[in-house]
Short mmCIF file of C-alpha atoms in Angstrom, two decimals:
data_model
loop_
_atom_site.label_atom_id
_atom_site.label_comp_id
_atom_site.label_asym_id
_atom_site.label_seq_id
_atom_site.Cartn_x
_atom_site.Cartn_y
_atom_site.Cartn_z
CA MET A 22 -7.66 25.83 -15.26
CA LEU A 23 -7.01 22.35 -13.86
CA ASN A 24 -4.93 22.25 -10.67
CA VAL A 25 -2.30 19.52 -10.37
CA GLN A 26 -0.74 19.06 -6.94
CA ILE A 27 2.31 16.78 -6.64
CA VAL A 28 2.77 15.85 -3.00
CA LEU A 29 6.29 15.69 -1.58
CA PHE A 30 7.37 14.19 1.72
CA ASP A 31 10.78 13.51 3.25
CA GLY A 32 12.32 10.50 1.53
CA PHE A 33 10.21 10.75 -1.66
CA ASP A 34 11.56 9.38 -4.92
CA LEU A 35 12.71 12.12 -7.30
CA LEU A 36 11.76 10.42 -10.56
CA ASP A 37 8.31 9.49 -9.23
CA ALA A 38 7.57 13.19 -8.76
CA ILE A 39 9.68 15.04 -11.33
CA ALA A 40 8.80 12.89 -14.36
CA PRO A 41 5.06 13.62 -14.00
CA TYR A 42 5.88 17.26 -13.17
CA GLU A 43 7.65 17.70 -16.51
CA VAL A 44 4.84 15.97 -18.42
CA PHE A 45 2.20 18.23 -16.86
CA ILE A 46 4.29 21.37 -17.48
CA ALA A 47 4.75 20.41 -21.15
CA ALA A 48 1.02 19.72 -21.48
CA SER A 49 0.27 23.12 -20.03
CA MET A 50 2.57 24.71 -22.61
CA TYR A 51 0.75 23.01 -25.48
CA ALA A 52 -2.73 23.61 -24.03
CA GLU A 53 -2.27 27.34 -23.34
CA GLU A 54 -1.83 27.14 -19.58
CA ALA A 55 -4.71 24.66 -19.12
CA LEU A 56 -2.88 23.15 -16.15
CA ARG A 57 -1.49 24.76 -13.02
CA VAL A 58 1.20 22.48 -11.58
CA GLU A 59 2.61 22.86 -8.07
CA LEU A 60 4.84 20.90 -5.74
CA VAL A 61 3.19 20.79 -2.32
CA THR A 62 3.52 19.19 1.11
CA ALA A 63 1.02 18.42 3.84
CA GLU A 64 2.61 21.12 6.00
CA GLY A 65 3.02 23.90 3.46
CA PRO A 66 5.94 25.55 1.62
CA ARG A 67 9.30 24.09 2.67
CA HIS A 68 12.43 22.38 1.44
CA VAL A 69 11.83 18.64 1.17
CA THR A 70 14.66 16.12 1.38
CA SER A 71 14.35 13.36 -1.20
CA GLY A 72 15.50 9.80 -0.74
CA ILE A 73 18.12 10.24 -3.47
CA GLN A 74 21.37 11.33 -1.82
CA GLY A 75 19.41 13.74 0.36
CA LEU A 76 18.79 16.08 -2.59
CA GLU A 77 16.38 18.86 -1.57
CA ILE A 78 13.47 20.18 -3.62
CA GLU A 79 11.41 23.23 -2.73
CA ALA A 80 7.68 22.78 -2.35
CA THR A 81 5.86 26.05 -2.86
CA GLY A 82 2.40 25.25 -1.52
CA LYS A 83 0.28 23.29 0.92
CA LEU A 84 -1.78 20.32 -0.21
CA ASP A 85 -5.38 21.47 -0.58
CA PRO A 86 -7.92 18.63 -0.94
CA GLU A 87 -10.70 21.14 -1.59
CA CYS A 88 -9.38 22.85 -4.71
CA GLY A 89 -10.32 20.16 -7.23
CA GLY A 90 -8.18 18.82 -10.06
CA MET A 91 -5.49 16.17 -9.67
CA ILE A 92 -3.32 15.11 -6.73
CA LEU A 93 -0.33 12.88 -7.43
CA VAL A 94 1.45 10.96 -4.66
CA PRO A 95 4.94 9.56 -5.43
CA GLY A 96 6.68 6.69 -3.71
CA SER A 97 9.91 6.72 -1.74
CA SER A 98 13.53 5.88 -2.35
CA GLY A 99 15.81 4.10 0.10
CA LYS A 100 16.83 0.66 1.26
CA VAL A 101 14.31 -1.93 0.15
CA PHE A 102 14.55 -3.90 3.38
CA GLY A 103 15.59 -3.22 6.95
CA GLU A 104 14.48 -1.29 9.99
CA GLU A 105 16.66 1.77 9.38
CA ALA A 106 15.05 5.20 9.14
CA ASN A 107 15.97 5.38 5.45
CA SER A 108 14.33 2.10 4.45
CA ILE A 109 11.35 2.32 2.12
CA PRO A 110 8.82 0.68 4.49
CA ILE A 111 9.79 3.10 7.29
CA ILE A 112 9.66 6.16 4.99
CA LEU A 113 6.25 5.24 3.60
CA ASN A 114 4.79 4.42 7.00
CA ARG A 115 6.14 7.68 8.43
CA ALA A 116 4.54 9.63 5.57
CA ALA A 117 1.27 7.71 5.99
CA GLY A 118 1.18 8.93 9.59
CA THR A 119 1.23 12.60 8.60
CA GLU A 120 -1.58 14.89 7.49
CA ILE A 121 -1.14 13.52 3.96
CA SER A 122 -3.47 10.66 4.85
CA VAL A 123 -6.14 12.97 6.24
CA GLN A 124 -5.95 15.28 3.25
CA ILE A 125 -6.07 12.47 0.67
CA ARG A 126 -9.03 10.91 2.48
CA GLN A 127 -10.85 14.24 2.16
CA ALA A 128 -9.91 14.49 -1.51
CA LEU A 129 -11.20 10.98 -2.26
CA GLU A 130 -14.61 12.03 -0.99
CA ARG A 131 -14.87 14.79 -3.60
CA GLU A 132 -16.22 14.25 -7.10
CA ASP A 133 -13.94 16.89 -8.62
CA VAL A 134 -10.63 15.40 -7.48
CA LEU A 135 -8.63 12.66 -9.18
CA ILE A 136 -5.95 10.91 -7.09
CA ALA A 137 -2.93 9.39 -8.83
CA THR A 138 0.00 7.43 -7.43
CA VAL A 139 3.37 6.35 -8.74
CA CYS A 140 5.24 3.27 -7.52
CA GLY A 141 5.13 3.19 -3.69
CA GLY A 142 2.66 6.06 -3.55
CA SER A 143 -0.17 3.52 -3.61
CA LEU A 144 1.45 1.69 -0.67
CA LEU A 145 1.55 4.96 1.27
CA LEU A 146 -2.21 5.35 0.80
CA ALA A 147 -2.82 1.66 1.46
CA MET A 148 -0.89 1.82 4.73
CA ALA A 149 -3.21 4.65 5.75
CA GLY A 150 -6.23 2.41 5.06
CA LEU A 151 -7.37 4.37 2.01
CA LEU A 152 -7.28 1.65 -0.68
CA GLU A 153 -9.32 -1.16 0.84
CA GLY A 154 -11.51 -2.64 -1.88
CA ARG A 155 -9.84 -0.55 -4.60
CA HIS A 156 -7.96 -1.85 -7.66
CA ALA A 157 -4.37 -0.60 -7.70
CA VAL A 158 -0.79 -1.36 -8.65
CA THR A 159 2.60 -0.55 -7.17
CA HIS A 160 6.22 -1.61 -7.67
CA HIS A 161 6.31 -5.37 -8.27
CA MET A 162 8.12 -5.95 -4.97
CA GLY A 163 5.26 -4.33 -3.06
CA MET A 164 2.31 -6.14 -4.61
CA GLY A 165 2.06 -8.60 -1.72
CA VAL A 166 1.87 -5.81 0.82
CA LEU A 167 -0.70 -4.00 -1.32
CA GLY A 168 -2.92 -7.07 -1.26
CA ALA A 169 -2.36 -7.51 2.47
CA THR A 170 -3.87 -4.07 3.09
CA GLY A 171 -7.18 -5.06 1.52
CA ALA A 172 -6.58 -3.51 -1.91
CA PHE A 173 -6.98 -5.56 -5.10
CA PRO A 174 -3.48 -5.68 -6.67
CA ILE A 175 -3.54 -5.71 -10.48
CA GLN A 176 -0.49 -6.65 -12.57
CA ALA A 177 -0.59 -3.75 -15.02
CA ARG A 178 1.48 -0.71 -15.91
CA ILE A 179 -1.43 1.62 -15.07
CA VAL A 180 -4.66 0.83 -13.22
CA ASP A 181 -7.65 3.17 -13.59
CA ASP A 182 -10.15 2.74 -10.74
CA GLY A 183 -12.27 5.82 -11.33
CA ASN A 184 -11.04 8.63 -9.11
CA LEU A 185 -7.92 6.60 -8.30
CA VAL A 186 -5.26 5.99 -10.95
CA SER A 187 -2.09 4.13 -9.94
CA ALA A 188 1.12 3.28 -11.74
CA GLY A 189 3.71 0.57 -11.18
CA GLY A 190 7.48 0.94 -10.89
CA VAL A 191 9.38 4.21 -10.83
CA THR A 192 9.59 4.83 -14.60
CA SER A 193 5.82 4.46 -14.94
CA GLY A 194 5.49 8.05 -13.71
CA LEU A 195 5.90 9.15 -17.33
CA ASP A 196 3.22 6.70 -18.48
CA VAL A 197 0.62 7.62 -15.87
CA ALA A 198 1.16 11.36 -16.37
CA LEU A 199 0.68 11.00 -20.13
CA TYR A 200 -2.45 8.93 -19.52
CA LEU A 201 -3.82 11.57 -17.14
CA VAL A 202 -3.12 14.26 -19.74
CA GLU A 203 -5.01 12.23 -22.33
CA ARG A 204 -7.87 11.58 -19.88
CA THR A 205 -8.26 15.25 -18.92
CA LEU A 206 -7.08 17.24 -21.96
CA GLY A 207 -7.44 14.72 -24.77
CA PRO A 208 -5.14 12.62 -26.99
CA ARG A 209 -3.83 15.49 -29.13
CA ILE A 210 -2.08 17.17 -26.20
CA ALA A 211 -0.83 13.82 -24.87
CA HIS A 212 0.53 12.96 -28.32
CA ALA A 213 2.28 16.33 -28.59
CA VAL A 214 4.03 15.74 -25.25
CA GLU A 215 5.06 12.24 -26.34
CA GLN A 216 6.64 13.74 -29.46
CA LEU A 217 8.42 16.39 -27.43
CA PHE A 218 9.84 13.84 -25.00
CA GLU A 219 10.47 11.21 -27.73
CA PHE A 220 8.69 8.74 -25.47
CA GLU A 221 5.70 6.50 -26.15
CA ARG A 222 3.46 5.48 -23.29
CA ARG A 223 3.80 1.80 -22.42
CA GLY A 224 1.19 -0.79 -21.57
CA THR A 225 -2.59 -1.10 -21.65
CA VAL A 226 -4.46 0.81 -18.97
CA TRP A 227 -6.36 -1.73 -16.85
CA LYS A 228 -9.97 -0.95 -15.94
CA ALA A 229 -12.70 -3.06 -14.36
CA GLU A 230 -14.60 -2.98 -17.65
CA GLY A 231 -15.33 -5.23 -20.61
CA VAL A 232 -15.31 -9.00 -20.97
CA VAL A 233 -13.82 -10.87 -18.02
CA ARG A 234 -11.09 -13.44 -18.68
CA ALA A 235 -12.28 -17.03 -18.31
CA ASP A 236 -9.51 -17.65 -15.75
CA ASP A 237 -10.89 -14.85 -13.59
CA MET A 238 -14.39 -16.36 -13.35
CA ASP A 239 -15.59 -18.79 -10.68
CA ALA A 240 -17.73 -21.88 -11.19
CA THR A 241 -20.92 -19.81 -11.17
CA GLY A 242 -19.71 -17.56 -13.99
CA LYS A 243 -19.08 -14.57 -11.72
CA GLU A 244 -15.83 -12.65 -11.51
CA LYS A 245 -13.56 -13.83 -8.75
CA GLY A 246 -12.80 -11.36 -6.02
CA ILE A 247 -9.53 -11.11 -4.12
CA LYS A 248 -10.40 -12.22 -0.64
CA PHE A 249 -8.56 -12.78 2.57
CA ALA A 250 -8.03 -16.37 3.58
CA PRO A 251 -11.23 -17.87 4.97
CA VAL A 252 -11.43 -18.81 8.60
CA ALA A 253 -10.89 -22.55 8.54
CA ILE A 254 -9.80 -24.88 11.29
CA ASP A 255 -7.60 -27.97 11.01
CA GLU A 256 -7.89 -30.91 13.32
CA VAL A 257 -5.64 -30.81 16.38
CA HIS A 258 -3.00 -33.45 16.91
CA ALA A 259 -1.96 -34.81 20.29
CA SER A 260 1.01 -32.44 20.60
CA GLU A 261 -0.99 -29.29 20.00
CA PRO A 262 -2.17 -28.52 23.56
CA LEU A 263 1.30 -27.13 24.23
CA TYR A 264 0.18 -24.01 22.29
CA GLU A 265 -2.92 -23.49 24.44
CA GLY A 266 -3.16 -20.61 26.90
CA LYS A 267 -2.72 -16.86 27.09
CA TRP A 268 0.44 -15.42 25.61
CA GLU A 269 2.12 -12.02 25.84
CA VAL A 270 4.16 -11.51 22.69
CA ILE A 271 6.27 -8.72 21.21
CA ILE A 272 6.65 -8.35 17.44
CA SER A 273 9.70 -6.33 16.38
CA THR A 274 8.46 -4.71 13.14
CA PRO A 275 10.08 -2.10 10.87
CA ILE A 276 7.68 0.46 12.38
CA GLY A 277 8.43 -0.38 16.00
CA LYS A 278 7.65 -3.03 18.60
CA LEU A 279 4.05 -4.20 18.84
CA GLU A 280 2.76 -5.77 22.05
CA THR A 281 0.10 -8.39 21.40
CA ARG A 282 -1.97 -10.69 23.61
CA LEU A 283 -2.75 -14.12 22.15
CA VAL A 284 -5.41 -16.49 23.46
CA ILE A 285 -5.19 -19.97 21.93
CA HIS A 286 -7.42 -22.93 22.80
CA THR A 287 -8.99 -26.03 21.31
CA ASP A 288 -12.71 -26.40 20.69
CA ASN A 289 -14.20 -29.73 19.65
CA GLY A 290 -10.88 -30.88 18.29
CA SER A 291 -10.10 -27.64 16.46
CA ILE A 292 -7.60 -24.86 17.12
CA ARG A 293 -9.08 -21.45 17.73
CA GLY A 294 -7.68 -18.19 18.98
CA THR A 295 -7.69 -14.42 19.12
CA ALA A 296 -5.08 -11.68 19.06
CA THR A 297 -5.48 -8.35 20.85
CA GLN A 298 -3.27 -5.40 19.96
CA ASP A 299 -3.79 -1.68 20.50
CA GLY A 300 -7.35 -2.24 21.72
CA GLU A 301 -8.34 -4.36 18.72
CA THR A 302 -9.22 -8.08 19.04
CA VAL A 303 -9.38 -10.26 15.92
CA GLU A 304 -9.74 -13.98 15.23
CA LEU A 305 -6.76 -16.05 14.14
CA ILE A 306 -7.30 -17.11 10.53
CA HIS A 307 -6.79 -20.79 9.70
CA PRO A 308 -4.61 -21.73 12.71
CA ARG A 309 -2.96 -25.09 12.07
CA VAL A 310 0.07 -27.18 12.98
CA GLN A 311 2.71 -27.68 10.30
CA GLY A 312 5.46 -29.93 11.55
CA ASP A 313 6.75 -28.42 14.78
CA LYS A 314 5.21 -25.00 14.09
CA LEU A 315 1.87 -23.37 14.78
CA VAL A 316 0.89 -21.31 11.72
CA TRP A 317 -1.92 -18.80 11.20
CA ASP A 318 -2.85 -15.61 9.33
CA LEU A 319 -4.12 -12.44 10.94
CA ARG A 320 -5.93 -9.45 9.49
CA VAL A 321 -5.25 -6.27 11.46
CA SER A 322 -6.15 -2.60 11.00
CA LYS A 323 -3.71 -1.09 13.53
CA PRO A 324 -1.22 0.47 13.08
CA MET A 325 -2.23 -0.10 9.44
CA LYS A 326 -4.46 -2.51 7.53
CA LEU A 327 -2.49 -5.66 6.75
CA GLN A 328 -2.83 -9.39 6.55
CA LEU A 329 0.09 -11.02 8.35
CA HIS A 330 1.36 -14.59 8.24
CA PHE A 331 2.63 -16.06 11.52
CA GLU A 332 4.85 -19.08 12.16
CA VAL A 333 5.81 -19.88 15.77
CA ILE A 334 7.45 -22.59 17.85
CA VAL A 335 6.68 -23.19 21.52
CA GLN A 336 9.23 -24.60 23.95
CA GLY A 337 7.73 -24.82 27.40
CA ASP A 338 6.37 -21.39 28.25
CA VAL A 339 8.38 -19.55 25.58
CA MET A 340 7.11 -18.73 22.09
CA THR A 341 9.39 -17.64 19.23
CA GLY A 342 8.76 -17.11 15.55
CA THR A 343 8.02 -14.60 12.80
CA ALA A 344 5.26 -12.43 11.38
CA LYS A 345 5.40 -11.41 7.72
CA ALA A 346 3.42 -9.28 5.25
CA GLY A 347 4.16 -9.42 1.54
CA PHE A 348 7.67 -8.39 0.52
CA LEU A 349 8.41 -6.83 3.90
CA PRO A 350 11.10 -8.66 5.86
CA ALA A 351 9.86 -11.12 8.45
CA SER A 352 9.48 -9.53 11.89
CA LYS A 353 10.84 -11.39 14.90
CA LEU A 354 8.27 -12.55 17.46
CA THR A 355 9.02 -13.49 21.06
CA GLY A 356 6.58 -14.23 23.86
CA HIS A 357 5.84 -16.02 27.10
CA ARG A 358 2.86 -17.87 28.48
CA LEU A 359 0.78 -15.99 31.05
CA ASP A 360 -1.01 -19.03 32.48
#
C-alpha cells in the first residue's frame, strides 16, 4: 500500500489540499485500497485552521518522512500583499519555520519518497532553502520569488523534477494529483478517476528531458541555466563618493525588521560593497548609480534564500530606499552612516 500524506498548516488553502485528497481517495477506490491517504501536520493530530474564512479541518496524523510514499504540500490562502498575519507571504514563511521544513528535508533524502506541491507549497519549501537548483512551478504571481530563492522557475502547469513534482495555481491540484496517480498506479486508474470527476487533466508535464528548444541554448549549443546576476561593477561618477562608508540600515520586511550593516567603497574607479546580516556577509551584486539612486542586487540565505533588489538614495548621512524580491511588496529601508 502506498502512503499519501497531505500536510496541513494554519492558513493553508483548502482547494490545494482537498482536491488532491479526493483524487487520491477515488484512485484508492478503483485500485482496491492501493493508497492510504491521510491529512497530517508537523505536530500531530489536531484541528487546523485554513486560510478560507477560518474553516477548520481535522488532521489525524503526524507527518512521517520515514514511511515512504508521497507527501503533498499545499499553499496558503490570504491577502496577496501586506504585512498582516493573514497575508500569504507571512503564512508561508511562518509554516516554513516549523518542523515541516525539517521533515520535508529528511523526506527528500529518501529514495522511496515523492514530494509534491500545489500552488504556494513550492514557495514554502523554497523559503526553507529546499528547492535551490531544482525545477519547479508555483502560482504565476510567485514565480519571481521562486527564482529569487535559487530554484529554476518553469512556466508549466506541472513540473516533474524526479522526486519533486510541483503544480501551478490553486486549481492545478486536480491536475497534479491525477498525474501522480498515473505515475504511481498507471493510466487506467487515472483515466477512471477523470471519468468519475468529469475532468480532464490540463497541460503537458514539463521534464528536463528530450530536445532542448533553440531559444534555451547558448552560443556554445549548451542549455542555458538560470543564474543569479553576475558580479559586475560600473564606473563611478563624481557624485558617487557620497555613498561610501559604513551604514547601519533597517529593512522592514513582511517577516519582521532586519538589521543590516553595509560597507560601501570605491576601488580603482568601481563601486564595491558588502552586506552583513544575521552573521552572514555577502558581496553586493552589480552596484551602480542610476540617476540619483544607488542600485544593487543581493543574494542572501538568512532568514531564507532570496535574491533581493535594492534602490536607495543618500542625503547627507541618511539612507532611504527599498528592497524587493519577486512579487513581494517592496520593503522600506532606512539607515544612517556610521563613519
